[in-house]
């Protein structure tokens, strides 16, 4: 190969030829660098399945790029010249190839972006850090939208994004006359023999090799490697998405909040791991879903609900992340400090809802949104778990977890640790909510109808104890004030029983 003009470093979550660092490059003159790095696999001890998925997807992407004519220097985890970190690996490549400049697309995480910002000085070389155009709203655009607003609310941001993309718009008006059809999306699900399941992709030789390597190097990390069925190529990720569109999307809206024993995926898309690493494009999947609605094959509440998650929530949480980092990571509005209970790792708890959520997380590196928010998240909030420890748990255990999306969902949405910047009220709920939206309680030794005592569902006393403990902080929130008033109407003896039950349960954690 002729002397290298530019060295293009492609990160593990930038697996698309359309990424800005590659889009302006020239396969004839530029060299692509990719590396499987110990530091990235261990900055939290990621789920084994997540590491195997991402490294296999990276290997397949390197092959895709070679097919497009690129020269790729791919540093495998067990290569003798693997330097273990982005900075060391890049330094090594610069010393050997002496490129004129380095080109990267901005990293998704603060931590890695700090590294990128240090490289020009460190290596005495121009380093172009290009915007990540997979997102529809840049950090600067979000900051402009947020400036001067007393409250940031996803719903208003989402409307802007609908107007900007034209998705589900009829001229200037939202399709169907409403922006949001969530009121129709709260149905509990029933067991159904014909429930769709995400397709399973048999590991090819590349993935099989990766599974063995991950077992050898990261065998002590959380999670099961087998069964492994994730897509690791763009075409298989597309096929997984198409299977969702054909089979699950029509009911996505109706059952979005439902939870069912033995059905970890229900009518969810199970595509966040593909979107977040670049195998699927967010705008393209939204346009595809809109076209299904326009063709009359899916109802509007399903299409709108799905599109809102992506152009609304996904973009909104990323905006908040970049607006508030680095301080956001240590938010702790309620001053919660309790250690994360061991059962978040083992799944060993009699509480059936938590056992189910943790067990499937261990097996699939997946739980759907309501399990994350209303089971593991809700429990942590009520029990007063340290939000930073919980953040590290979510970042570790899900195949789709990257800090830019996980942190605001955990710290902001689930733990209200930012004091209400992201969410309009704490997502705190007693066992009654879980009983309404799932079938877990029927198989649980605790009684969801009892509020206090050793046999009562722990969520109940913990919920009212949370309301009582934090009344000063939540009482001014109109949506929580009603709960404070209800608590105040309980007789003093009942309030005492609540405090005693919560304390006894927490002491035994
Ligand atoms: P579906 O329910 O089918 O939704 C479709 C898509 O919408 C998802 O693939 C995702 O890209 C997007 N989406 C839905 N909800 C959100 C949301 N709240 N924020 C951002 N995007 C959303 N999502 C991640 O991608 N990575 C994370 O690390 C992550 N951590 C979370 C932690 C907590 C505590 C909570 C409450 C939520 C978290 N989420 C995270 C959001 C959401 O739970 C997942 O995106 C979703 O469960 C992924 O499964 P799915 O692809 O089947 O999603
Ligand atoms: C998540 C992750 C992991 C586990 N491993 C690697 C890796 O070895 N090499 C790599 O380039 N990227 C990896 N990633 C993704 C990076 O952590 C990701 O680019 C940052 O989180 C910034 O978004
Ligand atoms: Fe969970 Fe309580 Fe229901 Fe048991 S009774 S499954 S702990 S909500």
Coordinates of C-alpha atoms and ligand atoms in Angstrom, one line a residue:
X1 CA 0.0 0.0 0.0
X2 CA 1.1 3.6 -0.8
X3 CA 1.9 5.8 2.2
X4 CA -1.1 6.4 4.4
X5 CA -2.9 9.8 4.0
X6 CA -5.3 9.6 6.9
X7 CA -5.8 7.1 9.8
X8 CA -9.5 6.6 10.4
X9 CA -10.3 5.1 13.9
X10 CA -13.7 3.4 13.9
X11 CA -15.1 2.7 17.4
X12 CA -17.1 -0.4 18.2
X13 CA -20.4 1.4 18.2
X14 CA -19.8 3.1 14.8
X15 CA -20.4 0.1 12.6
X16 CA -21.8 1.7 9.4
X17 CA -20.0 2.7 6.2
X18 CA -22.1 5.9 6.4
X19 CA -20.4 7.0 9.6
X20 CA -18.9 10.5 9.1
X21 CA -15.3 9.4 9.6
X22 CA -15.6 7.0 6.7
X23 CA -18.0 8.9 4.5
X24 CA -15.4 11.6 3.7
X25 CA -12.5 9.1 3.4
X26 CA -10.8 7.5 0.4
X27 CA -10.3 3.7 0.5
X28 CA -7.4 4.1 -1.9
X29 CA -5.4 6.3 0.5
X30 CA -6.8 6.0 4.0
X31 CA -6.3 3.3 6.5
X32 CA -9.1 2.2 8.9
X33 CA -8.1 1.1 12.4
X34 CA -10.4 -1.0 14.6
X35 CA -9.5 -2.8 17.9
X36 CA -11.0 -5.1 20.4
X37 CA -9.8 -3.5 23.7
X38 CA -9.5 -4.8 27.2
X39 CA -10.1 -1.4 28.6
X40 CA -13.4 -1.0 26.8
X41 CA -14.6 -4.4 27.8
X42 CA -13.7 -3.8 31.5
X43 CA -14.4 -0.1 32.3
X44 CA -17.5 -1.8 33.6
X45 CA -17.4 -5.5 33.5
X46 CA -19.8 -5.9 30.6
X47 CA -22.2 -8.9 30.2
X48 CA -20.3 -11.6 28.4
X49 CA -23.0 -11.7 25.7
X50 CA -22.6 -8.0 25.0
X51 CA -18.9 -8.3 24.5
X52 CA -19.3 -11.3 22.2
X53 CA -22.0 -9.6 20.3
X54 CA -20.1 -6.4 19.8
X55 CA -16.7 -7.9 19.0
X56 CA -18.3 -10.3 16.5
X57 CA -20.2 -7.4 14.9
X58 CA -16.9 -5.5 14.7
X59 CA -15.2 -8.4 12.9
X60 CA -18.1 -8.7 10.5
X61 CA -18.0 -5.0 9.9
X62 CA -14.3 -5.1 9.2
X63 CA -15.0 -7.7 6.5
X64 CA -17.8 -5.5 5.1
X65 CA -15.4 -2.6 4.8
X66 CA -12.8 -4.7 3.1
X67 CA -15.5 -5.8 0.7
X68 CA -16.0 -2.1 -0.1
X69 CA -12.3 -1.6 -0.9
X70 CA -11.0 -0.3 2.4
X71 CA -7.8 -1.4 4.0
X72 CA -8.6 -2.3 7.6
X73 CA -6.0 -2.8 10.3
X74 CA -8.0 -4.9 12.8
X75 CA -6.5 -5.6 16.1
X76 CA -8.1 -8.7 17.7
X77 CA -8.3 -9.1 21.5
X78 CA -5.7 -11.8 21.5
X79 CA -3.3 -10.2 18.9
X80 CA 0.2 -9.8 20.2
X81 CA 0.2 -6.1 19.3
X82 CA -3.0 -5.4 21.1
X83 CA -2.3 -2.4 23.4
X84 CA -5.6 -2.5 25.4
X85 CA -6.8 1.0 25.1
X86 CA -7.9 3.5 22.4
X87 CA -5.1 5.9 23.1
X88 CA -2.3 3.3 23.2
X89 CA -3.6 1.5 20.1
X90 CA -3.8 4.7 18.2
X91 CA -0.4 5.8 19.3
X92 CA 1.0 2.5 18.1
X93 CA -0.6 2.8 14.7
X94 CA 0.5 6.4 14.3
X95 CA 4.1 5.5 15.0
X96 CA 4.0 2.7 12.4
X97 CA 2.0 4.4 9.6
X98 CA 2.9 8.1 10.1
X99 CA -0.4 9.4 8.7
X100 CA -1.0 13.1 7.9
X101 CA -4.0 13.2 10.2
X102 CA -6.3 11.1 12.3
X103 CA -10.1 11.2 11.6
X104 CA -12.7 10.0 14.1
X105 CA -16.4 10.4 14.5
X106 CA -17.2 11.8 18.0
X107 CA -17.6 9.1 20.6
X108 CA -21.0 8.6 22.2
X109 CA -19.6 8.7 25.7
X110 CA -18.0 11.5 27.7
X111 CA -15.2 9.3 28.9
X112 CA -14.1 8.4 25.3
X113 CA -14.7 11.9 24.0
X114 CA -12.2 13.2 26.6
X115 CA -9.7 10.8 25.2
X116 CA -10.4 11.9 21.6
X117 CA -9.9 15.5 22.7
X118 CA -6.4 14.8 24.1
X119 CA -5.0 13.0 21.0
X120 CA -4.0 16.0 18.8
X121 CA -1.7 17.4 21.5
X122 CA -0.5 14.0 22.6
X123 CA 0.5 12.8 19.1
X124 CA 1.3 16.2 17.6
X125 CA -1.0 15.5 14.7
X126 CA -4.2 17.1 13.4
X127 CA -7.2 15.0 14.7
X128 CA -10.5 15.7 13.0
X129 CA -13.4 14.9 15.4
X130 CA -16.5 14.8 13.2
X131 CA -20.2 15.0 14.3
X132 CA -22.1 11.7 14.6
X133 CA -24.9 12.3 12.0
X134 CA -26.7 9.1 13.0
X135 CA -28.5 11.2 15.5
X136 CA -31.2 13.6 14.4
X137 CA -30.5 16.3 16.9
X138 CA -27.0 17.5 17.6
X139 CA -25.9 18.5 21.1
X140 CA -25.8 22.1 20.0
X141 CA -29.3 21.9 18.6
X142 CA -30.5 20.4 21.9
X143 CA -28.8 23.0 23.9
X144 CA -30.5 25.7 21.8
X145 CA -33.9 24.0 22.3
X146 CA -33.3 23.7 26.1
X147 CA -32.0 27.2 26.6
X148 CA -34.4 29.4 28.5
X149 CA -37.0 26.6 29.2
X150 CA -38.0 26.3 32.8
X151 CA -38.7 22.6 32.3
X152 CA -37.4 20.2 29.8
X153 CA -40.1 17.8 28.7
X154 CA -39.7 15.0 26.2
X155 CA -43.2 15.6 24.8
X156 CA -42.4 19.1 23.5
X157 CA -39.0 18.0 22.2
X158 CA -40.7 15.1 20.4
X159 CA -43.1 17.4 18.6
X160 CA -40.2 19.4 17.3
X161 CA -38.6 16.2 16.0
X162 CA -41.8 15.2 14.3
X163 CA -42.0 18.5 12.6
X164 CA -38.3 18.3 11.7
X165 CA -38.4 14.8 10.2
X166 CA -42.0 15.0 8.8
X167 CA -42.6 11.6 10.4
X168 CA -46.4 10.9 10.9
X169 CA -47.2 14.5 9.8
X170 CA -50.1 15.5 7.6
X171 CA -48.9 18.9 6.6
X172 CA -48.4 20.9 9.8
X173 CA -50.7 18.6 11.9
X174 CA -49.9 15.3 13.6
X175 CA -51.4 12.3 11.8
X176 CA -54.6 11.2 13.4
X177 CA -55.0 14.6 15.1
X178 CA -52.9 13.8 18.2
X179 CA -49.2 13.8 18.9
X180 CA -49.3 10.9 21.3
X181 CA -51.5 7.8 21.6
X182 CA -50.0 6.5 24.9
X183 CA -53.4 6.4 26.6
X184 CA -54.2 3.4 24.4
X185 CA -51.0 1.7 25.2
X186 CA -51.4 0.3 28.7
X187 CA -53.0 -3.1 28.2
X188 CA -51.8 -6.1 30.2
X189 CA -50.9 -9.1 28.0
X190 CA -52.2 -12.7 28.2
X191 CA -50.2 -15.8 27.4
X192 CA -50.5 -16.4 23.7
X193 CA -49.3 -19.5 21.9
X194 CA -48.6 -17.4 18.8
X195 CA -46.6 -14.7 20.6
X196 CA -43.9 -13.5 18.1
X197 CA -40.3 -14.1 19.2
X198 CA -37.2 -12.3 17.8
X199 CA -35.4 -14.5 15.2
X200 CA -32.5 -16.5 16.5
X201 CA -29.3 -16.3 14.3
X202 CA -27.1 -19.4 14.7
X203 CA -23.5 -18.4 15.5
X204 CA -21.3 -18.6 12.4
X205 CA -17.6 -19.6 12.7
X206 CA -16.6 -16.0 13.5
X207 CA -19.1 -15.7 16.3
X208 CA -18.2 -19.2 17.6
X209 CA -14.6 -18.2 17.8
X210 CA -15.6 -15.0 19.6
X211 CA -17.7 -16.9 22.1
X212 CA -14.7 -19.1 23.0
X213 CA -12.4 -16.1 23.4
X214 CA -14.9 -14.2 25.6
X215 CA -15.3 -17.3 27.8
X216 CA -11.5 -17.5 28.1
X217 CA -10.9 -13.8 28.8
X218 CA -14.1 -12.6 30.5
X219 CA -15.4 -15.9 32.0
X220 CA -16.0 -14.2 35.4
X221 CA -18.2 -11.4 34.0
X222 CA -21.9 -11.5 34.6
X223 CA -24.2 -13.3 32.2
X224 CA -24.7 -16.4 30.1
X225 CA -23.0 -16.7 26.7
X226 CA -25.3 -19.5 25.5
X227 CA -27.7 -19.5 23.9
X228 CA -26.4 -16.8 21.5
X229 CA -28.8 -15.6 18.8
X230 CA -28.1 -12.0 18.2
X231 CA -27.6 -10.7 14.6
X232 CA -23.9 -9.7 14.1
X233 CA -24.2 -8.4 10.5
X234 CA -26.1 -5.5 9.0
X235 CA -28.2 -7.9 6.8
X236 CA -29.2 -10.1 9.8
X237 CA -30.0 -7.0 11.9
X238 CA -32.3 -5.8 9.0
X239 CA -33.9 -9.2 9.0
X240 CA -34.5 -9.1 12.7
X241 CA -36.1 -5.7 12.3
X242 CA -38.3 -6.8 9.4
X243 CA -39.4 -9.8 11.5
X244 CA -40.5 -7.4 14.2
X245 CA -42.3 -5.2 11.7
X246 CA -44.2 -8.1 10.2
X247 CA -45.1 -9.9 13.4
X248 CA -44.9 -7.8 16.6
X249 CA -45.3 -4.1 15.5
X250 CA -49.0 -4.2 15.1
X251 CA -49.4 -5.0 18.8
X252 CA -46.3 -3.0 20.0
X253 CA -48.4 -0.1 21.2
X254 CA -51.1 -2.1 23.0
X255 CA -48.7 -4.2 25.0
X256 CA -45.8 -1.8 25.4
X257 CA -46.1 -1.7 29.2
X258 CA -47.1 -5.4 29.8
X259 CA -44.9 -8.0 31.5
X260 CA -45.5 -11.8 31.3
X261 CA -43.8 -14.7 32.9
X262 CA -41.6 -16.6 30.4
X263 CA -42.0 -13.9 27.7
X264 CA -39.0 -11.6 28.0
X265 CA -39.6 -9.9 24.6
X266 CA -43.4 -9.7 24.2
X267 CA -44.1 -7.3 21.3
X268 CA -40.9 -5.3 21.7
X269 CA -38.5 -4.8 18.8
X270 CA -35.3 -6.0 20.5
X271 CA -33.2 -3.7 18.2
X272 CA -31.6 -1.2 20.6
X273 CA -28.3 -3.2 20.5
X274 CA -28.3 -2.9 16.7
X275 CA -29.3 0.8 16.6
X276 CA -26.7 1.7 19.2
X277 CA -23.7 0.1 17.5
X278 CA -24.6 1.2 14.0
X279 CA -26.0 -1.9 12.4
X280 CA -29.5 -0.3 12.0
X281 CA -30.2 3.4 11.2
X282 CA -32.7 5.1 13.5
X283 CA -34.3 7.3 10.9
X284 CA -34.6 4.5 8.4
X285 CA -36.4 2.2 10.8
X286 CA -38.8 5.0 11.7
X287 CA -39.6 5.7 8.0
X288 CA -40.2 2.0 7.5
X289 CA -42.6 1.9 10.4
X290 CA -44.4 4.9 9.1
X291 CA -44.8 3.3 5.7
X292 CA -46.4 0.2 7.4
X293 CA -49.0 2.5 9.0
X294 CA -49.6 4.4 5.7
X295 CA -50.1 1.1 4.0
X296 CA -52.8 0.2 6.6
X297 CA -50.9 -2.7 8.0
X298 CA -50.3 -1.4 11.5
X299 CA -52.5 0.9 13.7
X300 CA -51.4 4.4 14.5
X301 CA -51.0 3.9 18.2
X302 CA -48.3 1.2 17.4
X303 CA -46.5 3.3 14.8
X304 CA -46.6 6.5 16.8
X305 CA -45.5 4.7 20.0
X306 CA -42.5 3.1 18.3
X307 CA -41.5 6.3 16.5
X308 CA -41.8 8.3 19.7
X309 CA -39.3 6.0 21.5
X310 CA -36.7 6.6 18.8
X311 CA -37.0 10.2 17.6
X312 CA -38.4 11.3 21.0
X313 CA -36.9 9.5 24.0
X314 CA -33.7 8.2 22.4
X315 CA -32.7 11.7 21.1
X316 CA -34.0 13.4 24.2
X317 CA -31.9 11.4 26.6
X318 CA -28.8 11.9 24.5
X319 CA -29.5 15.6 24.5
X320 CA -29.8 15.6 28.3
X321 CA -26.6 13.6 28.6
X322 CA -24.5 16.0 26.6
X323 CA -26.1 19.0 28.2
X324 CA -25.4 17.8 31.7
X325 CA -22.2 15.7 31.6
X326 CA -19.9 15.3 33.4
X327 CA -21.7 16.3 36.6
X328 CA -24.9 14.4 35.8
X329 CA -23.3 11.0 36.6
X330 CA -23.1 11.9 40.3
X331 CA -26.7 13.2 40.6
X332 CA -28.4 12.0 43.8
X333 CA -31.4 14.2 44.6
X334 CA -32.7 11.9 47.3
X335 CA -29.2 11.2 48.8
X336 CA -29.7 7.5 48.4
X337 CA -26.7 5.4 49.5
X338 CA -27.7 1.8 50.1
X339 CA -25.5 -0.9 48.5
X340 CA -27.0 -2.7 45.4
X341 CA -28.4 -6.0 46.7
X342 CA -26.6 -9.1 45.6
X343 CA -29.8 -10.5 43.9
X344 CA -29.3 -7.9 41.1
X345 CA -26.4 -10.3 40.1
X346 CA -27.7 -13.6 41.2
X347 CA -31.5 -13.3 40.7
X348 CA -31.8 -15.2 44.0
X349 CA -34.8 -13.5 45.7
X350 CA -38.3 -14.7 46.5
X351 CA -39.7 -11.6 44.8
X352 CA -40.9 -13.1 41.6
X353 CA -40.9 -9.9 39.5
X354 CA -37.3 -9.2 40.4
X355 CA -36.2 -12.8 40.0
X356 CA -37.8 -12.9 36.5
X357 CA -36.2 -9.6 35.4
X358 CA -32.7 -10.4 36.6
X359 CA -32.8 -14.0 35.4
X360 CA -33.8 -13.0 31.8
X361 CA -31.2 -10.3 32.0
X362 CA -28.5 -12.8 32.8
X363 CA -29.7 -15.1 30.0
X364 CA -30.4 -12.6 27.2
X365 CA -28.6 -9.4 28.2
X366 CA -32.1 -7.9 27.6
X367 CA -35.1 -6.7 29.6
X368 CA -37.8 -4.5 28.1
X369 CA -38.4 -1.0 29.2
X370 CA -41.1 -1.5 31.8
X371 CA -39.0 -4.3 33.5
X372 CA -36.1 -1.9 33.6
X373 CA -38.2 1.0 34.8
X374 CA -40.9 -0.5 37.0
X375 CA -39.2 -3.6 38.4
X376 CA -35.4 -3.2 38.9
X377 CA -35.5 0.6 38.7
X378 CA -38.6 1.0 40.9
X379 CA -37.3 -1.4 43.5
X380 CA -34.0 0.5 43.7
X381 CA -35.7 3.8 44.0
X382 CA -38.0 2.6 46.8
X383 CA -35.2 0.8 48.7
X384 CA -32.9 3.9 48.4
X385 CA -30.1 2.2 46.4
X386 CA -27.1 4.4 45.5
X387 CA -28.0 5.7 42.0
X388 CA -24.4 5.5 40.8
X389 CA -24.1 1.8 41.7
X390 CA -27.4 1.2 39.9
X391 CA -26.1 3.1 36.9
X392 CA -23.1 0.9 36.7
X393 CA -25.3 -2.2 36.9
X394 CA -27.5 -1.1 34.0
X395 CA -24.4 -0.2 32.0
X396 CA -23.0 -3.6 32.6
X397 CA -25.9 -6.0 32.0
X398 CA -27.7 -4.9 28.8
X399 CA -26.4 -5.6 25.3
X400 CA -27.7 -2.2 24.2
X401 CA -26.1 -0.2 27.1
X402 CA -23.9 2.8 26.4
X403 CA -23.6 5.6 28.9
X404 CA -25.2 8.3 26.7
X405 CA -28.5 6.4 26.7
X406 CA -28.3 4.4 29.9
X407 CA -27.2 7.1 32.3
X408 CA -30.1 9.5 31.7
X409 CA -32.6 6.6 31.7
X410 CA -31.3 5.4 35.0
X411 CA -30.3 8.6 36.9
X412 CA -33.1 10.8 35.4
X413 CA -36.0 8.7 34.4
X414 CA -35.8 5.8 36.8
X415 CA -34.2 7.2 39.9
X416 CA -35.3 10.9 39.7
X417 CA -31.8 11.5 40.9
X418 CA -31.6 14.7 38.8
X419 CA -34.5 16.2 40.8
X420 CA -36.9 16.2 37.9
X421 CA -34.9 17.6 35.0
X422 CA -35.7 14.7 32.7
X423 CA -38.9 13.2 34.1
X424 CA -42.0 14.9 35.4
X425 CA -42.4 12.7 38.4
X426 CA -40.6 9.8 40.1
X427 CA -41.5 6.4 38.6
X428 CA -42.3 5.0 42.0
X429 CA -45.1 2.4 42.3
X430 CA -46.4 -0.2 44.7
X431 CA -47.1 -3.8 44.0
X432 CA -50.6 -3.0 42.7
X433 CA -49.0 -1.5 39.5
X434 CA -46.9 -4.6 38.9
X435 CA -49.9 -6.8 39.6
X436 CA -52.0 -4.9 37.0
X437 CA -49.4 -5.0 34.3
X438 CA -48.0 -8.5 34.8
X439 CA -48.8 -12.0 35.9
X440 CA -45.8 -12.2 38.2
X441 CA -47.6 -11.8 41.5
X442 CA -49.6 -15.1 41.1
X443 CA -46.3 -17.1 41.3
X444 CA -44.8 -15.0 44.2
X445 CA -44.7 -16.1 47.8
X446 CA -45.5 -12.5 48.9
X447 CA -49.1 -11.3 48.9
X448 CA -49.5 -8.2 46.7
X449 CA -52.8 -7.3 48.5
X450 CA -51.2 -6.9 51.9
X451 CA -49.5 -3.6 52.8
X452 CA -47.5 -4.6 55.8
X453 CA -46.2 -7.6 57.7
X454 CA -43.7 -10.4 56.7
X455 CA -46.0 -11.8 54.1
X456 CA -46.9 -8.6 52.3
X457 CA -45.4 -7.6 49.0
X458 CA -42.3 -5.6 49.9
X459 CA -43.0 -3.0 47.2
X460 CA -46.1 -1.9 49.2
X461 CA -44.5 -0.8 52.5
X462 CA -41.4 0.4 50.7
X463 CA -43.6 2.6 48.4
X464 CA -45.4 4.3 51.3
X465 CA -42.2 4.6 53.3
X466 CA -40.6 6.3 50.3
X467 CA -43.6 8.7 50.1
X468 CA -43.2 9.4 53.8
X469 CA -39.4 9.7 53.9
X470 CA -39.2 12.1 50.9
X471 CA -42.4 14.1 51.4
X472 CA -40.5 17.3 51.6
X473 CA -38.9 16.7 48.3
X474 CA -41.8 15.2 46.4
X475 CA -44.8 17.0 48.0
X476 CA -44.5 20.0 45.7
X477 CA -44.8 17.7 42.6
X478 CA -48.5 17.8 41.8
X479 CA -48.5 14.2 40.7
X480 CA -46.9 13.0 44.0
X481 CA -48.8 15.4 46.3
X482 CA -51.9 13.2 46.0
X483 CA -49.8 10.3 47.4
X484 CA -48.6 12.3 50.3
X485 CA -52.2 13.3 51.1
X486 CA -53.2 9.7 51.0
X487 CA -50.4 8.7 53.3
X488 CA -51.4 11.4 55.7
X489 CA -54.9 9.9 55.9
X490 CA -53.6 6.6 57.1
X491 CA -54.0 6.1 60.9
X492 CA -50.9 6.6 63.0
X493 CA -50.7 2.9 63.8
X494 CA -50.8 2.0 60.0
X495 CA -48.0 4.6 59.4
X496 CA -46.0 2.9 62.1
X497 CA -46.6 -0.5 60.6
X498 CA -45.4 0.8 57.2
X499 CA -42.2 2.2 58.7
X500 CA -41.6 -1.0 60.7
X501 CA -42.3 -3.3 57.7
X502 CA -40.0 -1.3 55.4
X503 CA -37.3 -1.2 58.0
X504 CA -37.5 -4.9 58.7
X505 CA -37.3 -5.7 55.0
X506 CA -34.4 -3.4 54.3
X507 CA -32.5 -4.7 57.3
X508 CA -32.8 -8.2 55.7
X509 CA -31.6 -7.2 52.3
Ligands
LIG1 P1 -38.6 -1.2 22.1 O1 -39.4 -1.2 23.3 O2 -39.0 -2.1 21.0 O3 -38.4 0.3 21.6 C1 -37.9 0.6 20.3 C2 -36.7 1.4 20.4 O4 -36.9 2.7 21.0 C3 -35.5 0.8 21.2 O5 -34.8 -0.1 20.5 C4 -34.7 2.0 21.6 O6 -33.8 2.4 20.6 C5 -35.8 3.1 21.7 N1 -36.1 3.4 23.1 C6 -37.2 3.0 23.7 N2 -37.3 3.6 24.9 C7 -36.2 4.3 25.1 C8 -35.7 5.2 26.1 N3 -36.3 5.3 27.2 N4 -34.5 5.8 25.8 C9 -33.9 5.6 24.7 N5 -34.3 4.9 23.7 C10 -35.5 4.3 23.9 N6 -31.9 1.9 26.1 C11 -30.8 1.7 25.4 O7 -30.8 1.7 24.2 N7 -29.6 1.5 26.1 C12 -29.6 1.5 27.5 O8 -28.5 1.4 28.1 C13 -30.8 1.7 28.2 N8 -30.8 1.7 29.6 C14 -32.0 1.9 30.2 C15 -32.0 1.9 31.6 C16 -33.1 2.1 32.3 C17 -33.1 2.2 33.8 C18 -34.3 2.3 31.6 C19 -35.6 2.6 32.3 C20 -34.4 2.3 30.2 C21 -33.2 2.1 29.5 N9 -33.2 2.1 28.1 C22 -32.0 1.9 27.4 C23 -34.4 2.4 27.3 C24 -35.2 1.1 26.9 O9 -35.5 0.4 28.0 C25 -34.5 0.3 25.9 O10 -34.1 1.1 24.8 C26 -35.4 -0.8 25.3 O11 -35.8 -1.6 26.4 C27 -34.6 -1.7 24.3 O12 -35.4 -2.8 23.9 P2 -36.1 -2.8 22.5 O13 -35.2 -2.6 21.4 O14 -36.9 -4.1 22.5 O15 -37.1 -1.5 22.6
LIG2 C1 -18.6 -1.1 24.4 C2 -17.3 -1.4 23.7 C3 -16.6 -2.6 24.1 C4 -17.1 -3.5 25.1 N1 -15.5 -2.8 23.5 C5 -15.0 -2.0 22.5 C6 -13.8 -2.3 21.9 O1 -13.1 -3.2 22.2 N2 -13.4 -1.5 20.9 C7 -14.1 -0.4 20.5 O2 -13.7 0.2 19.6 N3 -15.2 -0.1 21.1 C8 -15.7 -0.9 22.1 N4 -16.9 -0.6 22.8 C9 -17.6 0.6 22.4 C10 -16.9 1.8 23.0 O3 -16.9 1.6 24.4 C11 -17.7 3.0 22.6 O4 -17.2 3.4 21.4 C12 -17.6 4.0 23.6 O5 -18.5 3.6 24.7 C13 -18.0 5.4 23.1 O6 -19.3 5.4 22.7
LIG3 FE1 -43.3 -8.5 42.8 FE2 -44.8 -8.0 45.0 FE3 -45.9 -9.1 42.9 FE4 -44.1 -10.5 44.4 S1 -46.1 -9.7 45.0 S2 -44.2 -10.4 42.1 S3 -42.7 -8.9 45.0 S4 -45.0 -7.1 43.0

